[in-house]
C-alpha cells in the first residue's frame, strides 16, 4: 500500500571509508574470523563464510558522481524515466555501485541476491531513510508521526498497534462488505460514464476514475465514512482534499532539493505547507467526528461499534495526536497502490485478449449469475491473483526504496559496510532481470501459478516490501484490487481506445502512464 521512498534518496548516503571505518573493518574481520567455524557449523549466512582476504570495501565499487547523475537526468532525458535509468546503470556498473554527492554516498543494489541478503540482515527497527520534508511539517504544526515518518522503537510500537485489524489475512476479510459496497458504486459510475460517451461504451481518463475509487475505498475503511469520490459531483471539501494530496506530492521533490534559504523567495515551500494543511484539516475533521460519535455512545452506556478508526480510538492507548498522524499517512499510502496497479492491469489485459479471456472464464466459473464475489471466492481464482502479481512485477508501485542500516556493520555481496550505510534498492531493475523473469517486458501471469512449474524467486518482486517494515495495508490493497477486477471482468470486455496509441511509462512518485488512457467497456 505504501509507495513512499525518500525524495532525496539519491543524495542520501554515507561518508567515504576513512580511518574510523577502516578500524571498524579490522575489528569486524577479527570477530568474523574468530566465529567463522561456529557460524558455518550452525548454517550461518553467506557473508560469515566469505574468506577474510576476499572481503572488499565500498572503495572497491564503481562510482557515480552527482554531475554524472544530473547529466543523465537532464540531458539524457532520464528525469521522467528513472526506472529505465536503473536498467541502464546496471548494464554499465553491474549489480552494486555507489552514488556520491560530495562527502555523502549511497550504495545501489540491482540484483535479487544482494536484495535478499540485505533484507535478511535488516535491523530490528528498519530505517526507511530521510523523510525530513515530511517530519518538518509535523514538527511545525505539532502533529504526531505515523508509520512512514516514525523510526526506531517508537515506530515498532506504533506498527504493532496499526497492524492489528489490518495486516493479517483474516483481518482484511472483515472489510469485505465495505469494499464491495464501494466497488458496486464504482461499477455504477462506469455504467454512467459509458452512457454519457458518444459511443455508448467509452470511459475516459481511467486513471482519474480509479484514483477516485481507491480514495473512496481506503477512506471508507480508515475513517468509517463515505467521502463522495464516486458521486457525479464531488463534495467541495473532498475535492479540496484531493487537490491537496496532488499538490503535496508535486512539491515534495523541489522542496527536498532546494536549499532552505530559498523558502523565503520561492513559492514551493509555502505551497507545500498549504497542501499538508489541507490534508490534515480534512483527515482531522473526520477523526474528530468519529470521536464525538464514540463519546456519545460511551455517555449513553452503549457499546462502541465500528471498524478500524473505532478500534484505534477506543481500544488502544494512542493519543489523538498520533491517530491524526497515523491515519493521514495510511490514507496517503493507500491510494496509488490500488489505482495505478488497476490501471496497468486493465491496460495489459486490453493488450492481451487471450489473457483477458482466461481471466474472464475463471471469474465466470466461480461467480455465478448476479452473485457478488467474496474474499473466499477470490481464493478460488489463482489466475486473478497472478494477473495482479504480474502487473506489480512489471509496474512496481515503488520502483526503488531505501534502507539505512544503523545498528551493525554488515557484509553485502562480499563488501564490508559500516553501520549507518544507506542502500538504494532498485526494485524495477530486479523485477525486469531476464535471468529471473524470462522475457521480462512480456505480460505472463502464468509465471505465478502453482501448477507444477518453477516459480520466480520470492525476492524478485516484492511490491509490498519484506519483513516488519512491509506494507501495513497489503491485505486491504489486495482485497480491493481482486474484488474490483473480478467484478469488472465478469461484466465487461475491456478494450483500449485506439485513439490513445501506445502507452508508455513515466517515473513520477509512481510509475504512471505518459498520457490519458481511455477504455471501451463492452458489456458481455
XYZ file of C-alpha atoms in Angstrom:
524
model
C 0.000 0.000 0.000
C 2.770 2.448 0.825
C 4.610 3.786 -2.149
C 6.780 6.275 -0.290
C 10.517 6.393 -0.674
C 12.789 9.190 0.435
C 12.611 12.104 -2.034
C 16.316 12.701 -1.501
C 17.423 9.094 -1.660
C 19.973 9.791 -4.385
C 21.512 12.456 -2.194
C 21.407 10.424 0.996
C 24.396 8.359 1.954
C 27.461 7.805 3.990
C 30.899 9.378 4.408
C 33.609 7.673 2.388
C 35.640 4.994 4.139
C 38.058 6.780 6.457
C 40.200 5.854 9.427
C 37.255 5.161 11.743
C 35.623 2.880 9.204
C 38.919 1.140 8.473
C 39.321 0.461 12.191
C 35.762 -0.864 12.327
C 36.536 -3.149 9.393
C 39.591 -4.595 11.150
C 37.564 -5.226 14.321
C 34.722 -6.720 12.282
C 37.078 -9.052 10.402
C 38.726 -10.246 13.611
C 35.333 -11.080 15.136
C 34.210 -12.711 11.891
C 37.327 -14.898 11.734
C 37.043 -15.889 15.380
C 33.461 -17.063 14.990
C 33.698 -18.376 11.425
C 33.769 -22.092 12.234
C 30.905 -21.742 14.725
C 28.714 -19.931 12.165
C 29.478 -22.455 9.446
C 28.542 -25.330 11.699
C 25.287 -23.555 12.532
C 24.449 -22.981 8.867
C 25.222 -19.250 9.053
C 24.749 -16.701 6.296
C 26.921 -16.351 3.222
C 28.712 -13.251 4.447
C 30.051 -15.038 7.505
C 31.698 -17.647 5.263
C 33.449 -15.111 2.997
C 37.220 -15.704 3.323
C 38.858 -12.910 5.235
C 41.236 -11.953 2.463
C 38.489 -11.630 -0.144
C 36.316 -9.109 1.681
C 36.278 -5.772 -0.114
C 35.057 -2.325 0.907
C 32.866 0.329 -0.663
C 36.066 1.888 -2.043
C 36.240 -1.057 -4.474
C 32.837 -0.322 -6.014
C 32.168 1.582 -9.254
C 31.114 5.165 -8.552
C 28.609 7.634 -9.988
C 29.111 11.286 -9.066
C 26.412 13.929 -8.805
C 27.421 15.728 -12.053
C 27.136 12.436 -13.943
C 23.749 11.749 -12.398
C 22.463 15.249 -13.216
C 23.741 14.952 -16.792
C 21.779 11.733 -17.279
C 18.649 13.092 -15.646
C 18.579 16.405 -17.515
C 20.422 15.965 -20.812
C 19.855 12.269 -21.494
C 16.163 12.503 -20.615
C 16.044 10.166 -17.624
C 14.340 12.651 -15.277
C 10.917 11.129 -16.019
C 12.368 7.698 -16.782
C 14.351 6.844 -13.676
C 13.074 3.261 -13.834
C 14.865 2.884 -17.183
C 17.922 4.594 -15.693
C 18.144 1.668 -13.275
C 18.498 -0.745 -16.202
C 20.997 1.493 -17.978
C 23.257 1.874 -14.951
C 23.047 -1.818 -14.136
C 24.476 -2.517 -17.595
C 27.285 -0.016 -17.019
C 28.228 -0.777 -13.420
C 26.879 -4.199 -12.556
C 24.749 -5.325 -9.608
C 26.231 -2.960 -6.986
C 27.713 0.530 -7.201
C 27.828 3.752 -5.213
C 26.303 7.144 -5.905
C 28.333 10.017 -4.448
C 27.209 13.554 -3.668
C 30.151 15.419 -2.213
C 31.086 13.739 1.043
C 27.989 11.551 1.159
C 27.148 8.433 -0.761
C 24.607 5.635 -1.099
C 25.014 2.054 -2.282
C 22.759 0.925 -5.132
C 21.690 -2.727 -5.329
C 20.404 -4.204 -8.582
C 20.327 -7.973 -8.099
C 17.918 -10.310 -6.337
C 20.775 -11.986 -4.466
C 22.001 -8.695 -2.992
C 18.466 -7.552 -2.182
C 17.696 -10.761 -0.335
C 20.989 -10.592 1.547
C 20.260 -7.013 2.637
C 16.671 -7.743 3.663
C 17.647 -10.773 5.725
C 20.211 -8.673 7.604
C 17.781 -5.825 8.244
C 17.779 -4.022 11.580
C 15.317 -4.898 14.316
C 13.808 -1.464 13.715
C 14.381 -0.895 9.959
C 15.029 2.688 8.912
C 13.425 3.908 5.695
C 15.792 6.810 5.104
C 15.476 10.576 5.064
C 11.869 11.816 5.463
C 12.882 15.277 6.686
C 10.475 17.189 4.486
C 7.552 15.281 5.990
C 8.746 15.478 9.576
C 9.480 19.209 9.294
C 5.814 19.890 8.652
C 4.691 17.703 11.544
C 7.121 19.379 13.930
C 5.992 22.821 12.750
C 2.318 22.004 13.402
C 2.941 19.848 16.498
C 1.433 16.778 14.812
C 2.277 13.164 15.553
C 4.420 10.951 13.344
C 2.905 7.976 11.530
C 4.197 4.655 10.173
C 6.093 6.389 7.345
C 7.831 9.128 9.349
C 8.367 7.445 12.717
C 11.576 5.482 13.330
C 13.209 3.192 15.880
C 11.441 1.581 18.798
C 8.637 4.164 18.663
C 7.927 3.062 15.088
C 7.920 -0.593 16.124
C 5.399 0.018 18.884
C 3.239 2.113 16.563
C 3.237 -0.571 13.884
C 2.327 -3.199 16.475
C -0.868 -1.249 17.109
C -1.605 -0.390 13.474
C -1.034 -3.954 12.254
C -3.980 -5.249 14.259
C -7.295 -5.278 12.401
C -5.430 -4.847 9.083
C -2.348 -6.916 8.299
C -3.458 -10.498 8.970
C -5.442 -12.145 6.127
C -8.413 -12.791 8.416
C -8.431 -9.106 9.379
C -8.858 -7.994 5.772
C -11.894 -10.260 5.323
C -13.878 -8.172 7.803
C -13.755 -5.260 5.330
C -15.183 -7.364 2.504
C -18.668 -5.828 2.639
C -17.301 -2.293 2.885
C -15.064 -2.815 -0.141
C -17.847 -4.449 -2.145
C -20.149 -1.502 -1.466
C -17.533 0.843 -2.912
C -16.909 -1.496 -5.860
C -20.657 -1.562 -6.576
C -20.753 2.229 -6.702
C -17.670 2.228 -8.922
C -19.364 -0.156 -11.359
C -22.390 2.160 -11.393
C -20.095 5.065 -12.217
C -18.526 3.123 -15.089
C -22.002 2.431 -16.449
C -22.914 6.110 -16.115
C -19.775 7.256 -17.936
C -20.372 4.725 -20.703
C -23.856 6.098 -21.338
C -22.533 9.647 -21.386
C -19.996 8.861 -24.133
C -20.694 9.274 -27.845
C -20.040 5.571 -28.489
C -22.075 4.353 -25.531
C -19.218 2.329 -24.064
C -16.197 4.642 -23.583
C -14.819 5.564 -20.144
C -12.361 8.466 -20.460
C -9.358 9.122 -18.216
C -9.435 5.790 -16.392
C -6.546 6.741 -14.122
C -8.653 9.534 -12.626
C -11.654 7.253 -12.132
C -9.537 4.587 -10.444
C -7.955 7.219 -8.195
C -11.422 8.279 -7.050
C -12.366 4.650 -6.445
C -9.197 3.957 -4.440
C -9.505 7.080 -2.322
C -13.152 6.323 -1.557
C -12.254 2.746 -0.623
C -9.391 3.467 1.750
C -11.209 6.441 3.303
C -14.243 4.275 3.996
C -12.064 1.697 5.747
C -9.903 4.120 7.718
C -12.499 6.747 8.636
C -15.624 4.535 8.541
C -17.463 7.051 6.369
C -18.023 7.740 2.691
C -16.487 10.950 1.332
C -18.282 11.224 -2.025
C -15.483 10.488 -4.529
C -17.804 8.387 -6.699
C -20.652 10.877 -6.838
C -21.330 12.780 -10.045
C -20.388 15.977 -8.240
C -17.621 15.503 -5.663
C -18.268 17.471 -2.437
C -16.182 20.647 -2.292
C -14.234 19.679 0.835
C -13.403 16.264 -0.661
C -12.207 17.909 -3.884
C -10.033 20.281 -1.850
C -8.601 17.260 -0.064
C -7.804 15.536 -3.391
C -6.195 18.727 -4.705
C -4.096 18.969 -1.531
C -2.765 15.418 -1.966
C -1.782 16.078 -5.585
C -0.151 19.382 -4.670
C 1.803 17.861 -1.794
C 3.379 15.189 -3.998
C 4.095 17.716 -6.757
C 6.034 19.981 -4.413
C 7.828 17.334 -2.349
C 10.737 16.959 -4.773
C 11.581 20.671 -5.305
C 11.257 21.302 -1.569
C 13.645 18.410 -0.898
C 16.270 19.526 -3.394
C 16.266 23.310 -2.921
C 18.304 24.849 -0.054
C 16.295 26.177 2.852
C 17.230 29.796 2.229
C 15.126 29.736 -0.963
C 11.942 29.187 1.021
C 11.544 32.912 1.659
C 11.877 33.738 -2.030
C 10.333 30.854 -3.985
C 6.695 29.689 -3.677
C 7.363 25.936 -3.366
C 7.686 25.718 0.418
C 4.615 27.857 1.044
C 2.503 25.745 -1.315
C 3.938 22.548 0.149
C 2.894 23.582 3.665
C -0.521 24.671 2.403
C -1.087 21.253 0.829
C -0.268 19.446 4.090
C -2.614 21.794 5.940
C -5.400 20.758 3.558
C -4.660 17.054 4.032
C -4.645 17.204 7.830
C -7.619 19.553 8.005
C -9.763 17.029 6.164
C -8.439 13.943 7.990
C -8.661 15.530 11.432
C -12.234 16.624 10.800
C -13.287 13.042 10.030
C -11.413 11.706 13.057
C -12.942 14.353 15.371
C -16.396 13.498 14.061
C -15.844 9.826 14.888
C -14.545 10.692 18.348
C -17.755 12.605 19.013
C -19.812 9.579 17.969
C -17.810 7.300 20.258
C -18.166 9.717 23.170
C -21.930 9.842 22.659
C -22.062 6.036 22.820
C -19.980 5.985 25.993
C -22.095 8.691 27.612
C -25.218 6.675 26.823
C -23.663 3.494 28.229
C -23.721 1.856 24.795
C -21.112 -0.472 23.338
C -18.764 1.185 20.841
C -19.249 -0.455 17.443
C -17.167 0.150 14.365
C -14.104 -0.895 12.432
C -10.563 0.439 12.157
C -10.873 4.009 13.430
C -13.162 2.924 16.258
C -10.557 0.341 17.245
C -7.749 2.913 17.312
C -9.761 5.434 19.298
C -11.379 3.147 21.831
C -9.130 0.090 22.228
C -5.596 1.449 22.118
C -3.528 3.921 24.096
C -2.779 6.050 21.041
C -3.022 9.777 21.640
C -5.252 11.923 19.467
C -2.088 13.468 18.022
C -0.707 10.061 16.985
C -4.032 8.989 15.491
C -4.025 12.128 13.330
C -0.506 11.391 12.067
C -1.003 7.669 11.505
C -4.359 7.807 9.722
C -3.207 10.594 7.415
C -0.134 8.631 6.355
C -2.081 5.391 5.919
C -4.544 7.266 3.760
C -1.842 8.727 1.509
C -0.191 5.358 1.126
C -3.417 3.580 0.290
C -4.445 5.300 -2.924
C -1.790 4.912 -5.616
C -1.114 1.236 -4.976
C -4.660 0.283 -5.885
C -5.384 2.887 -8.556
C -2.120 2.604 -10.504
C -1.984 -1.183 -10.368
C -5.601 -1.460 -11.516
C -4.967 0.916 -14.418
C -1.927 -1.049 -15.600
C -3.765 -4.357 -15.139
C -6.617 -3.174 -17.377
C -4.117 -1.881 -19.922
C -2.179 -5.169 -20.008
C -5.372 -7.215 -20.289
C -6.647 -4.984 -23.095
C -3.422 -5.688 -24.994
C -3.644 -9.453 -24.423
C -7.146 -10.731 -25.339
C -6.140 -14.324 -24.601
C -5.111 -13.476 -21.029
C -8.276 -11.409 -20.580
C -10.448 -14.301 -21.764
C -8.613 -16.726 -19.462
C -9.355 -14.428 -16.553
C -12.983 -13.983 -17.606
C -13.508 -17.746 -17.830
C -12.073 -18.226 -14.355
C -14.219 -15.457 -12.832
C -17.351 -16.699 -14.624
C -16.809 -20.231 -13.335
C -16.700 -19.034 -9.720
C -19.125 -16.099 -9.733
C -22.467 -17.412 -10.920
C -25.302 -15.150 -12.032
C -25.545 -11.848 -10.186
C -23.566 -13.031 -7.188
C -21.106 -10.537 -5.729
C -17.678 -12.145 -5.177
C -16.404 -12.659 -1.655
C -12.905 -12.891 -0.240
C -13.388 -16.659 -0.067
C -14.266 -16.724 -3.776
C -11.020 -14.908 -4.562
C -9.078 -17.807 -3.054
C -10.501 -19.968 -5.838
C -9.194 -17.633 -8.551
C -5.431 -18.231 -8.898
C -5.249 -16.590 -12.326
C -6.830 -13.399 -10.966
C -4.161 -13.222 -8.259
C -1.486 -13.996 -10.857
C -2.649 -11.083 -13.039
C -2.211 -8.658 -10.138
C 1.176 -10.138 -9.197
C 2.442 -9.879 -12.765
C 1.160 -6.311 -13.060
C 3.005 -5.361 -9.873
C 6.145 -7.025 -11.203
C 6.049 -5.079 -14.453
C 4.964 -1.813 -12.836
C 6.112 -1.876 -9.200
C 4.373 0.891 -7.285
C 7.669 1.748 -5.585
C 10.349 1.309 -8.290
C 13.095 1.972 -5.746
C 13.327 2.201 -1.987
C 15.873 2.953 0.710
C 17.295 1.243 3.763
C 19.651 2.773 6.313
C 21.330 0.008 8.317
C 22.025 1.834 11.542
C 22.631 -0.893 14.139
C 25.553 -3.017 12.938
C 28.375 -3.252 10.434
C 27.452 -5.606 7.624
C 28.870 -7.522 4.668
C 26.757 -7.434 1.491
C 27.954 -9.116 -1.690
C 31.404 -9.692 -0.212
C 31.826 -5.985 0.620
C 32.135 -4.579 4.127
C 29.875 -1.639 5.007
C 29.989 0.219 8.342
C 26.774 0.896 10.185
C 24.742 3.879 9.044
C 25.333 2.955 5.391
C 22.424 3.870 3.105
C 21.325 1.335 0.484
C 19.109 2.055 -2.520
C 17.104 -0.983 -3.642
C 16.319 -0.853 -7.361
C 13.148 -2.927 -7.483
C 12.370 -2.134 -11.113
C 15.746 -3.376 -12.347
C 15.421 -6.528 -10.241
C 11.887 -7.335 -11.360
C 12.988 -6.914 -15.001
C 16.027 -9.179 -14.704
C 15.703 -11.732 -17.501
C 17.652 -14.338 -15.521
C 14.775 -14.366 -13.005
C 11.892 -13.449 -15.315
C 12.451 -14.631 -18.905
C 11.043 -12.069 -21.346
C 10.657 -9.531 -18.539
C 8.753 -6.992 -20.651
C 6.124 -9.569 -21.647
C 2.924 -9.916 -19.603
C 2.860 -13.536 -18.375
C 0.529 -14.067 -15.390
C 1.147 -17.816 -15.611
C 4.611 -17.226 -14.102
C 2.928 -17.103 -10.716
C 0.628 -20.134 -10.937
C 1.174 -23.035 -8.591
C 0.728 -25.645 -11.287
C 3.978 -27.543 -11.026
C 6.173 -25.090 -12.936
C 9.166 -23.440 -11.306
C 8.034 -20.195 -9.757
C 10.127 -16.988 -9.635
C 12.440 -16.280 -6.733
C 10.465 -14.630 -3.911
C 12.667 -11.519 -3.744
C 12.432 -10.975 -7.494
C 9.277 -8.933 -6.941
C 8.382 -7.585 -3.505
C 5.936 -4.743 -4.239
C 4.727 -4.663 -0.634
C 8.165 -4.854 0.944
C 9.527 -7.514 3.263
C 9.730 -8.151 6.983
C 8.477 -5.943 9.782
C 8.662 -2.809 7.621
C 6.474 -4.402 4.940
C 3.287 -2.670 3.864
C 0.738 -2.441 6.686
C -2.131 -2.222 4.205
C -1.039 -5.056 1.922
C -4.105 -7.212 2.580
C -6.527 -4.321 2.122
C -4.942 -3.287 -1.180
C -5.066 -6.852 -2.477
C -8.692 -7.252 -1.398
C -9.690 -4.047 -3.198
C -7.877 -4.957 -6.409
C -9.093 -8.559 -6.514
C -12.737 -7.750 -5.819
C -12.814 -4.819 -8.245
C -11.043 -6.591 -11.104
C -13.210 -9.704 -10.713
C -16.399 -7.616 -10.980
C -15.138 -5.657 -13.989
C -14.090 -8.807 -15.855
C -17.405 -10.514 -15.114
C -19.386 -7.637 -16.601
C -17.200 -6.158 -19.338
C -14.684 -6.887 -22.028
C -12.118 -4.094 -21.791
C -10.507 -2.631 -24.912
C -8.087 0.270 -25.211
C -9.403 3.281 -27.109
C -7.475 3.168 -30.431
C -7.048 6.946 -30.286
C -4.845 6.580 -27.186
C -1.948 4.948 -29.025
C 0.995 3.247 -27.335
C 1.044 3.911 -23.602
C 4.494 4.400 -22.119
C 5.701 4.756 -18.553
C 6.778 7.900 -16.726
C 8.569 7.924 -13.385
C 6.810 10.292 -11.056
C 6.041 9.434 -7.469
C 4.884 6.160 -9.020
C 5.133 4.576 -12.471
C 2.384 6.458 -14.283
C 1.070 6.469 -17.845
C 2.506 9.123 -20.138
C -0.938 10.072 -21.441
C -4.637 9.996 -20.647
C -5.856 6.406 -21.010
C -9.411 5.699 -22.181
C -11.056 2.274 -22.339
C -14.086 0.848 -24.081
C -16.137 -1.286 -21.668
C -18.146 -3.719 -23.792
C -20.984 -5.490 -21.991
C -20.524 -9.265 -22.045
